[in-house]
C-alpha cells in the first residue's frame, strides 16, 4: 500500500476514534452522573436519550461565532486549535492491537505525555486572549495545576517502563501478557497516575480551570459555537486518551490473561476500549461523588504529598527491581 494512502487511512481512523469517543463519553457522563445523583438524565430523544447529541451538535454548528471586544483575535481563534490538535495527535500513539497503531515509535509514552503538556498552553492562550478576568483566572489555575500534577504523572509511568525495559507502548503491553506479575508491583504508580489523570482531564474534584460556581465557565467563558465545540470535544476525548494510556501501562492494554496477545485479532481493540471505558466510568464516579478541592488544598496535594511520595516510590521501586534482577540473574 502507498505510504501516503496508509497515512491518510490512519489519520481518518484516528479522527473517527476521537469523534466517536468524545460523543459517547459526553452521553455516558450525562447518564452516569444522573444515576449517581438520582436524576433522570437525557431520556426523550431516541432510546434512553441517545439522540440528545444530535440537537447539541446542531446548536454548536448554528450558534453565532462571536469575538469579545478588545480580545486578541488572532490568539483567540488559535487557542482552540492548540487545545484540539495535541489531543488528536495523542491518539496516534495508542496501540489498539499488535499492529493497530498509527505511530509505533520507541518513545511512545513520552510522545503522548509531551503532546498533552501542550494543552494547558492552549487553555492559557484562550483565557489570556478573551480579555475576561474570570477566563484569565481559570487559565492561570490551569497552568498552576498542570505544573503541580504533571510531575507525579511523569514519575508514575517510570515503574512500568522499568519493568518492560522499553518506552514503546506496544512492547509494554506485550510485557504484561504473562499475567498479573506486572500489575501488582506497579499498582501504587497506577493509583497516582489515575489521580493525576483526573486533573489532566479537568474533572472534579480538580476542575479548577472551569469551577463554574466561581468562574462562570472558566477559560472558555467567552467561547461559543464550534470554537467552544472543539474545546469541549478535546476535553472529553482527553478522557479516553488518559484512560487508554492507563490501561496500556498498567492493565494489559489489548491483552487478556491466558490468551496469546498475537491471536486477539479484531477483539484486541474491543478489549482495549472496554477496559478504557471502565477507567472512564471510575473517573465519572469520582467526579460525581466528590466536591471540588480548594485551590490551596489542590496545590498542597500535589507539592506536599504526591510529588514526594512518587519520588520516594520510584527510588524504592528501582532499587527493588534491580535487587530482584541481580538475585534471579535477570540482568547485571
mmCIF file of C-alpha atoms in Angstrom:
data_model
loop_
_atom_site.group_PDB
_atom_site.id
_atom_site.type_symbol
_atom_site.label_atom_id
_atom_site.label_comp_id
_atom_site.label_asym_id
_atom_site.label_seq_id
_atom_site.Cartn_x
_atom_site.Cartn_y
_atom_site.Cartn_z
ATOM 1 C CA UNK A 1 0.000 0.000 0.000
ATOM 2 C CA UNK A 2 1.207 3.501 -0.838
ATOM 3 C CA UNK A 3 2.715 5.152 2.227
ATOM 4 C CA UNK A 4 0.677 8.348 1.719
ATOM 5 C CA UNK A 5 -2.566 6.381 1.371
ATOM 6 C CA UNK A 6 -1.706 4.424 4.507
ATOM 7 C CA UNK A 7 -1.019 7.663 6.397
ATOM 8 C CA UNK A 8 -4.354 9.104 5.194
ATOM 9 C CA UNK A 9 -6.253 5.994 6.306
ATOM 10 C CA UNK A 10 -4.619 6.104 9.734
ATOM 11 C CA UNK A 11 -5.470 9.796 10.027
ATOM 12 C CA UNK A 12 -9.120 9.081 9.227
ATOM 13 C CA UNK A 13 -9.095 6.236 11.754
ATOM 14 C CA UNK A 14 -7.648 8.460 14.489
ATOM 15 C CA UNK A 15 -10.131 11.283 13.766
ATOM 16 C CA UNK A 16 -13.042 8.817 13.777
ATOM 17 C CA UNK A 17 -11.946 7.277 17.084
ATOM 18 C CA UNK A 18 -11.601 10.748 18.630
ATOM 19 C CA UNK A 19 -15.013 11.934 17.431
ATOM 20 C CA UNK A 20 -16.843 8.749 18.409
ATOM 21 C CA UNK A 21 -15.150 8.515 21.813
ATOM 22 C CA UNK A 22 -15.838 12.190 22.538
ATOM 23 C CA UNK A 23 -19.529 11.887 21.670
ATOM 24 C CA UNK A 24 -20.029 8.607 23.527
ATOM 25 C CA UNK A 25 -18.267 9.905 26.649
ATOM 26 C CA UNK A 26 -20.498 13.010 26.697
ATOM 27 C CA UNK A 27 -23.591 10.786 26.628
ATOM 28 C CA UNK A 28 -22.088 8.381 29.176
ATOM 29 C CA UNK A 29 -21.234 11.253 31.520
ATOM 30 C CA UNK A 30 -24.819 12.513 31.463
ATOM 31 C CA UNK A 31 -26.258 9.093 32.251
ATOM 32 C CA UNK A 32 -23.681 8.158 34.897
ATOM 33 C CA UNK A 33 -23.959 11.466 36.753
ATOM 34 C CA UNK A 34 -27.754 11.328 36.513
ATOM 35 C CA UNK A 35 -27.746 7.867 38.117
ATOM 36 C CA UNK A 36 -25.212 8.920 40.772
ATOM 37 C CA UNK A 37 -27.297 11.983 41.696
ATOM 38 C CA UNK A 38 -30.675 10.221 41.410
ATOM 39 C CA UNK A 39 -31.692 12.282 38.384
ATOM 40 C CA UNK A 40 -33.302 11.184 35.120
ATOM 41 C CA UNK A 41 -30.786 12.456 32.595
ATOM 42 C CA UNK A 42 -31.462 12.504 28.819
ATOM 43 C CA UNK A 43 -34.421 10.193 28.074
ATOM 44 C CA UNK A 44 -36.587 11.815 25.393
ATOM 45 C CA UNK A 45 -34.737 11.812 22.077
ATOM 46 C CA UNK A 46 -34.130 8.260 20.915
ATOM 47 C CA UNK A 47 -33.760 5.118 23.047
ATOM 48 C CA UNK A 48 -32.559 6.158 26.534
ATOM 49 C CA UNK A 49 -31.965 9.665 25.180
ATOM 50 C CA UNK A 50 -29.093 8.564 22.945
ATOM 51 C CA UNK A 51 -30.071 11.045 20.192
ATOM 52 C CA UNK A 52 -29.770 14.046 22.507
ATOM 53 C CA UNK A 53 -26.323 14.588 20.977
ATOM 54 C CA UNK A 54 -27.889 15.479 17.610
ATOM 55 C CA UNK A 55 -29.525 18.778 18.703
ATOM 56 C CA UNK A 56 -26.418 19.536 20.755
ATOM 57 C CA UNK A 57 -24.265 19.338 17.629
ATOM 58 C CA UNK A 58 -26.792 21.364 15.616
ATOM 59 C CA UNK A 59 -26.787 24.030 18.329
ATOM 60 C CA UNK A 60 -22.977 24.313 18.220
ATOM 61 C CA UNK A 61 -22.966 24.475 14.414
ATOM 62 C CA UNK A 62 -25.632 27.177 14.202
ATOM 63 C CA UNK A 63 -24.816 29.467 17.130
ATOM 64 C CA UNK A 64 -23.232 32.846 16.499
ATOM 65 C CA UNK A 65 -19.422 32.708 16.476
ATOM 66 C CA UNK A 66 -18.585 35.959 18.261
ATOM 67 C CA UNK A 67 -15.377 37.681 19.313
ATOM 68 C CA UNK A 68 -15.236 39.594 22.612
ATOM 69 C CA UNK A 69 -14.471 43.284 22.424
ATOM 70 C CA UNK A 70 -10.796 44.127 22.951
ATOM 71 C CA UNK A 71 -9.788 40.463 22.660
ATOM 72 C CA UNK A 72 -6.630 39.333 20.902
ATOM 73 C CA UNK A 73 -8.497 37.959 17.899
ATOM 74 C CA UNK A 74 -5.599 36.005 16.401
ATOM 75 C CA UNK A 75 -4.736 34.201 19.636
ATOM 76 C CA UNK A 76 -8.424 33.869 20.495
ATOM 77 C CA UNK A 77 -9.021 31.921 17.259
ATOM 78 C CA UNK A 78 -5.803 29.916 17.563
ATOM 79 C CA UNK A 79 -6.327 28.729 21.173
ATOM 80 C CA UNK A 80 -8.985 26.038 20.423
ATOM 81 C CA UNK A 81 -6.672 24.607 17.759
ATOM 82 C CA UNK A 82 -3.781 24.484 20.243
ATOM 83 C CA UNK A 83 -6.063 22.534 22.594
ATOM 84 C CA UNK A 84 -7.595 20.247 19.958
ATOM 85 C CA UNK A 85 -4.624 19.239 17.777
ATOM 86 C CA UNK A 86 -2.317 17.834 20.531
ATOM 87 C CA UNK A 87 -5.204 15.765 21.880
ATOM 88 C CA UNK A 88 -5.915 14.466 18.372
ATOM 89 C CA UNK A 89 -2.219 13.669 17.837
ATOM 90 C CA UNK A 90 -2.009 11.728 21.118
ATOM 91 C CA UNK A 91 -4.482 9.177 19.712
ATOM 92 C CA UNK A 92 -1.926 8.213 17.069
ATOM 93 C CA UNK A 93 0.428 6.641 19.641
ATOM 94 C CA UNK A 94 -2.146 4.429 21.412
ATOM 95 C CA UNK A 95 -1.813 0.751 20.339
ATOM 96 C CA UNK A 96 -5.258 -0.779 19.719
ATOM 97 C CA UNK A 97 -3.727 -4.158 18.833
ATOM 98 C CA UNK A 98 -0.439 -5.881 17.941
ATOM 99 C CA UNK A 99 -0.235 -3.952 14.674
ATOM 100 C CA UNK A 100 -3.058 -1.428 15.110
ATOM 101 C CA UNK A 101 -1.149 1.723 15.999
ATOM 102 C CA UNK A 102 -0.757 4.766 13.778
ATOM 103 C CA UNK A 103 2.684 5.727 15.124
ATOM 104 C CA UNK A 104 4.550 2.793 16.659
ATOM 105 C CA UNK A 105 7.589 4.685 17.959
ATOM 106 C CA UNK A 106 10.111 3.728 20.634
ATOM 107 C CA UNK A 107 9.286 6.832 22.696
ATOM 108 C CA UNK A 108 5.519 6.365 22.561
ATOM 109 C CA UNK A 109 4.944 7.067 26.264
ATOM 110 C CA UNK A 110 6.926 10.287 26.193
ATOM 111 C CA UNK A 111 5.347 11.393 22.915
ATOM 112 C CA UNK A 112 1.814 11.173 24.325
ATOM 113 C CA UNK A 113 2.759 12.994 27.520
ATOM 114 C CA UNK A 114 4.697 15.618 25.543
ATOM 115 C CA UNK A 115 1.695 16.406 23.340
ATOM 116 C CA UNK A 116 -0.636 16.503 26.345
ATOM 117 C CA UNK A 117 1.582 19.111 28.010
ATOM 118 C CA UNK A 118 0.748 21.468 25.126
ATOM 119 C CA UNK A 119 -2.947 21.512 26.060
ATOM 120 C CA UNK A 120 -2.512 23.847 29.102
ATOM 121 C CA UNK A 121 -0.741 26.299 26.777
ATOM 122 C CA UNK A 122 -3.890 26.427 24.648
ATOM 123 C CA UNK A 123 -6.022 26.832 27.761
ATOM 124 C CA UNK A 124 -3.852 29.712 28.949
ATOM 125 C CA UNK A 125 -3.948 31.295 25.486
ATOM 126 C CA UNK A 126 -7.761 31.067 25.486
ATOM 127 C CA UNK A 127 -8.031 32.767 28.872
ATOM 128 C CA UNK A 128 -5.462 35.445 28.087
ATOM 129 C CA UNK A 129 -6.880 36.309 24.662
ATOM 130 C CA UNK A 130 -10.506 36.501 25.870
ATOM 131 C CA UNK A 131 -9.984 39.785 27.765
ATOM 132 C CA UNK A 132 -12.085 38.417 30.617
ATOM 133 C CA UNK A 133 -10.965 38.283 34.247
ATOM 134 C CA UNK A 134 -12.784 35.056 35.004
ATOM 135 C CA UNK A 135 -11.329 33.380 31.923
ATOM 136 C CA UNK A 136 -7.831 34.591 32.852
ATOM 137 C CA UNK A 137 -8.130 33.270 36.425
ATOM 138 C CA UNK A 138 -9.228 29.884 35.059
ATOM 139 C CA UNK A 139 -6.284 29.882 32.658
ATOM 140 C CA UNK A 140 -3.786 30.723 35.407
ATOM 141 C CA UNK A 141 -5.232 27.951 37.551
ATOM 142 C CA UNK A 142 -4.754 25.569 34.630
ATOM 143 C CA UNK A 143 -1.056 26.364 34.351
ATOM 144 C CA UNK A 144 -0.558 26.041 38.104
ATOM 145 C CA UNK A 145 -2.375 22.718 38.240
ATOM 146 C CA UNK A 146 -0.505 21.409 35.197
ATOM 147 C CA UNK A 147 2.882 22.194 36.727
ATOM 148 C CA UNK A 148 1.803 20.602 40.009
ATOM 149 C CA UNK A 149 0.339 17.350 38.716
ATOM 150 C CA UNK A 150 2.376 16.657 35.585
ATOM 151 C CA UNK A 151 5.473 15.965 37.705
ATOM 152 C CA UNK A 152 3.957 12.988 39.584
ATOM 153 C CA UNK A 153 2.196 11.950 36.352
ATOM 154 C CA UNK A 154 5.534 11.686 34.562
ATOM 155 C CA UNK A 155 7.157 9.912 37.507
ATOM 156 C CA UNK A 156 4.289 7.423 37.806
ATOM 157 C CA UNK A 157 4.942 5.988 34.326
ATOM 158 C CA UNK A 158 8.539 5.045 35.189
ATOM 159 C CA UNK A 159 7.820 1.719 37.002
ATOM 160 C CA UNK A 160 6.018 0.077 34.030
ATOM 161 C CA UNK A 161 8.751 1.412 31.743
ATOM 162 C CA UNK A 162 11.412 -0.143 34.006
ATOM 163 C CA UNK A 163 9.507 -3.441 34.195
ATOM 164 C CA UNK A 164 9.121 -3.656 30.424
ATOM 165 C CA UNK A 165 12.561 -2.217 29.641
ATOM 166 C CA UNK A 166 11.070 -0.056 26.905
ATOM 167 C CA UNK A 167 9.138 3.154 26.286
ATOM 168 C CA UNK A 168 7.377 1.601 23.300
ATOM 169 C CA UNK A 169 3.724 1.213 24.290
ATOM 170 C CA UNK A 170 3.255 -1.975 22.251
ATOM 171 C CA UNK A 171 6.242 -3.592 23.969
ATOM 172 C CA UNK A 172 4.932 -2.519 27.381
ATOM 173 C CA UNK A 173 1.627 -4.230 26.586
ATOM 174 C CA UNK A 174 3.368 -7.419 25.439
ATOM 175 C CA UNK A 175 5.477 -7.432 28.630
ATOM 176 C CA UNK A 176 2.229 -7.664 30.620
ATOM 177 C CA UNK A 177 0.900 -10.606 28.640
ATOM 178 C CA UNK A 178 2.233 -13.181 31.132
ATOM 179 C CA UNK A 179 -0.205 -12.152 33.852
ATOM 180 C CA UNK A 180 -0.572 -10.026 36.946
ATOM 181 C CA UNK A 181 3.102 -10.153 37.998
ATOM 182 C CA UNK A 182 3.427 -6.872 36.102
ATOM 183 C CA UNK A 183 0.397 -5.120 37.579
ATOM 184 C CA UNK A 184 0.914 -5.764 41.302
ATOM 185 C CA UNK A 185 4.334 -4.071 41.815
ATOM 186 C CA UNK A 186 3.233 -1.087 39.694
ATOM 187 C CA UNK A 187 -0.144 -0.681 41.448
ATOM 188 C CA UNK A 188 0.876 2.352 43.593
ATOM 189 C CA UNK A 189 2.025 4.067 40.400
ATOM 190 C CA UNK A 190 -1.321 3.224 38.778
ATOM 191 C CA UNK A 191 -3.185 4.928 41.642
ATOM 192 C CA UNK A 192 -1.006 8.039 41.348
ATOM 193 C CA UNK A 193 -1.424 8.051 37.567
ATOM 194 C CA UNK A 194 -5.225 7.888 37.853
ATOM 195 C CA UNK A 195 -5.318 10.738 40.387
ATOM 196 C CA UNK A 196 -3.174 12.917 38.127
ATOM 197 C CA UNK A 197 -5.197 11.880 35.069
ATOM 198 C CA UNK A 198 -8.328 13.114 36.828
ATOM 199 C CA UNK A 199 -6.719 16.550 36.984
ATOM 200 C CA UNK A 200 -5.267 16.389 33.462
ATOM 201 C CA UNK A 201 -8.734 15.732 32.052
ATOM 202 C CA UNK A 202 -10.117 18.689 34.032
ATOM 203 C CA UNK A 203 -12.577 16.645 36.048
ATOM 204 C CA UNK A 204 -13.912 17.236 39.546
ATOM 205 C CA UNK A 205 -12.636 17.348 42.199
ATOM 206 C CA UNK A 206 -9.764 19.023 40.292
ATOM 207 C CA UNK A 207 -11.644 21.071 37.657
ATOM 208 C CA UNK A 208 -10.020 24.324 38.720
ATOM 209 C CA UNK A 209 -9.881 25.739 35.191
ATOM 210 C CA UNK A 210 -13.695 25.868 34.979
ATOM 211 C CA UNK A 211 -15.055 25.852 38.553
ATOM 212 C CA UNK A 212 -18.496 27.003 37.405
ATOM 213 C CA UNK A 213 -19.582 28.189 40.853
ATOM 214 C CA UNK A 214 -16.600 30.571 40.991
ATOM 215 C CA UNK A 215 -15.570 31.424 37.429
ATOM 216 C CA UNK A 216 -18.749 31.200 35.295
ATOM 217 C CA UNK A 217 -17.186 28.731 32.820
ATOM 218 C CA UNK A 218 -13.513 29.435 33.408
ATOM 219 C CA UNK A 219 -11.124 29.841 30.488
ATOM 220 C CA UNK A 220 -13.854 29.062 27.914
ATOM 221 C CA UNK A 221 -16.356 31.664 29.185
ATOM 222 C CA UNK A 222 -16.113 33.824 26.043
ATOM 223 C CA UNK A 223 -16.213 30.961 23.526
ATOM 224 C CA UNK A 224 -19.280 29.927 21.570
ATOM 225 C CA UNK A 225 -20.308 27.862 18.534
ATOM 226 C CA UNK A 226 -17.746 25.400 17.171
ATOM 227 C CA UNK A 227 -14.770 27.127 18.800
ATOM 228 C CA UNK A 228 -16.294 26.033 22.091
ATOM 229 C CA UNK A 229 -17.176 22.714 20.437
ATOM 230 C CA UNK A 230 -13.506 21.980 19.700
ATOM 231 C CA UNK A 231 -12.572 22.753 23.313
ATOM 232 C CA UNK A 232 -15.453 20.623 24.594
ATOM 233 C CA UNK A 233 -14.618 17.685 22.298
ATOM 234 C CA UNK A 234 -10.909 17.812 23.145
ATOM 235 C CA UNK A 235 -11.692 17.710 26.866
ATOM 236 C CA UNK A 236 -13.855 14.610 26.592
ATOM 237 C CA UNK A 237 -11.577 12.908 24.081
ATOM 238 C CA UNK A 238 -8.795 13.509 26.610
ATOM 239 C CA UNK A 239 -10.693 11.235 28.994
ATOM 240 C CA UNK A 240 -10.304 8.389 26.530
ATOM 241 C CA UNK A 241 -6.623 9.150 25.890
ATOM 242 C CA UNK A 242 -5.739 9.111 29.599
ATOM 243 C CA UNK A 243 -7.871 6.024 30.270
ATOM 244 C CA UNK A 244 -6.362 4.154 27.306
ATOM 245 C CA UNK A 245 -2.866 5.162 28.420
ATOM 246 C CA UNK A 246 -3.590 3.896 31.957
ATOM 247 C CA UNK A 247 -4.881 0.602 30.549
ATOM 248 C CA UNK A 248 -1.841 0.295 28.267
ATOM 249 C CA UNK A 249 0.690 0.999 31.019
ATOM 250 C CA UNK A 250 -0.850 -0.839 33.961
ATOM 251 C CA UNK A 251 -3.728 -3.131 32.963
ATOM 252 C CA UNK A 252 -2.555 -5.142 29.969
ATOM 253 C CA UNK A 253 -3.720 -2.982 27.080
ATOM 254 C CA UNK A 254 -5.477 -5.094 24.459
ATOM 255 C CA UNK A 255 -4.372 -8.406 26.080
ATOM 256 C CA UNK A 256 -6.266 -10.811 28.334
ATOM 257 C CA UNK A 257 -4.651 -13.221 30.850
ATOM 258 C CA UNK A 258 -4.056 -16.679 29.418
ATOM 259 C CA UNK A 259 -4.640 -15.655 25.779
ATOM 260 C CA UNK A 260 -1.875 -15.256 23.214
ATOM 261 C CA UNK A 261 -1.705 -11.475 22.585
ATOM 262 C CA UNK A 262 -0.889 -12.064 18.904
ATOM 263 C CA UNK A 263 -4.063 -14.107 18.383
ATOM 264 C CA UNK A 264 -6.509 -11.448 19.595
ATOM 265 C CA UNK A 265 -7.287 -10.255 16.058
ATOM 266 C CA UNK A 266 -10.278 -7.928 15.814
ATOM 267 C CA UNK A 267 -11.019 -8.465 19.507
ATOM 268 C CA UNK A 268 -7.872 -6.556 20.524
ATOM 269 C CA UNK A 269 -9.321 -3.037 20.019
ATOM 270 C CA UNK A 270 -12.595 -4.139 21.624
ATOM 271 C CA UNK A 271 -10.739 -5.299 24.747
ATOM 272 C CA UNK A 272 -8.772 -2.028 24.953
ATOM 273 C CA UNK A 273 -11.900 0.087 24.500
ATOM 274 C CA UNK A 274 -13.886 -1.871 27.123
ATOM 275 C CA UNK A 275 -11.043 -1.574 29.644
ATOM 276 C CA UNK A 276 -10.705 2.131 28.867
ATOM 277 C CA UNK A 277 -14.410 2.762 29.437
ATOM 278 C CA UNK A 278 -14.185 1.008 32.805
ATOM 279 C CA UNK A 279 -11.491 3.537 33.779
ATOM 280 C CA UNK A 280 -13.626 6.371 32.363
ATOM 281 C CA UNK A 281 -16.553 5.145 34.471
ATOM 282 C CA UNK A 282 -14.261 5.319 37.521
ATOM 283 C CA UNK A 283 -13.327 8.924 36.585
ATOM 284 C CA UNK A 284 -17.006 9.816 36.320
ATOM 285 C CA UNK A 285 -17.934 8.256 39.654
ATOM 286 C CA UNK A 286 -15.171 10.244 41.362
ATOM 287 C CA UNK A 287 -16.430 13.358 39.574
ATOM 288 C CA UNK A 288 -19.989 12.734 40.687
ATOM 289 C CA UNK A 289 -19.288 11.915 44.332
ATOM 290 C CA UNK A 290 -16.509 14.255 45.498
ATOM 291 C CA UNK A 291 -16.738 18.008 45.940
ATOM 292 C CA UNK A 292 -14.227 20.355 44.362
ATOM 293 C CA UNK A 293 -10.895 20.904 46.108
ATOM 294 C CA UNK A 294 -9.938 24.398 47.150
ATOM 295 C CA UNK A 295 -7.069 25.797 45.109
ATOM 296 C CA UNK A 296 -4.642 25.749 48.044
ATOM 297 C CA UNK A 297 -5.675 22.201 49.001
ATOM 298 C CA UNK A 298 -5.100 21.017 45.448
ATOM 299 C CA UNK A 299 -1.640 22.593 45.358
ATOM 300 C CA UNK A 300 -0.821 21.025 48.732
ATOM 301 C CA UNK A 301 -1.946 17.614 47.478
ATOM 302 C CA UNK A 302 0.421 17.882 44.534
ATOM 303 C CA UNK A 303 3.514 19.506 46.062
ATOM 304 C CA UNK A 304 3.388 18.149 49.631
ATOM 305 C CA UNK A 305 2.049 14.653 49.050
ATOM 306 C CA UNK A 306 2.045 13.283 45.511
ATOM 307 C CA UNK A 307 5.444 14.579 44.374
ATOM 308 C CA UNK A 308 7.413 13.491 47.496
ATOM 309 C CA UNK A 309 5.623 10.119 47.630
ATOM 310 C CA UNK A 310 6.189 9.475 43.914
ATOM 311 C CA UNK A 311 9.885 10.377 44.113
ATOM 312 C CA UNK A 312 10.400 8.013 47.066
ATOM 313 C CA UNK A 313 8.313 5.281 45.457
ATOM 314 C CA UNK A 314 10.205 5.388 42.144
ATOM 315 C CA UNK A 315 13.540 5.233 44.018
ATOM 316 C CA UNK A 316 12.398 2.279 46.145
ATOM 317 C CA UNK A 317 10.928 0.549 43.091
ATOM 318 C CA UNK A 318 14.131 0.960 41.070
ATOM 319 C CA UNK A 319 16.300 -0.401 43.902
ATOM 320 C CA UNK A 320 13.912 -3.316 44.496
ATOM 321 C CA UNK A 321 13.708 -4.171 40.790
ATOM 322 C CA UNK A 322 17.477 -4.107 40.440
ATOM 323 C CA UNK A 323 17.863 -6.327 43.505
ATOM 324 C CA UNK A 324 15.390 -8.864 42.082
ATOM 325 C CA UNK A 325 17.142 -8.834 38.719
ATOM 326 C CA UNK A 326 20.514 -9.402 40.398
ATOM 327 C CA UNK A 327 19.239 -12.234 42.621
ATOM 328 C CA UNK A 328 17.482 -14.066 39.789
ATOM 329 C CA UNK A 329 20.060 -13.311 37.110
ATOM 330 C CA UNK A 330 17.702 -11.183 35.002
ATOM 331 C CA UNK A 331 20.333 -8.579 34.327
ATOM 332 C CA UNK A 332 23.713 -7.406 35.549
#
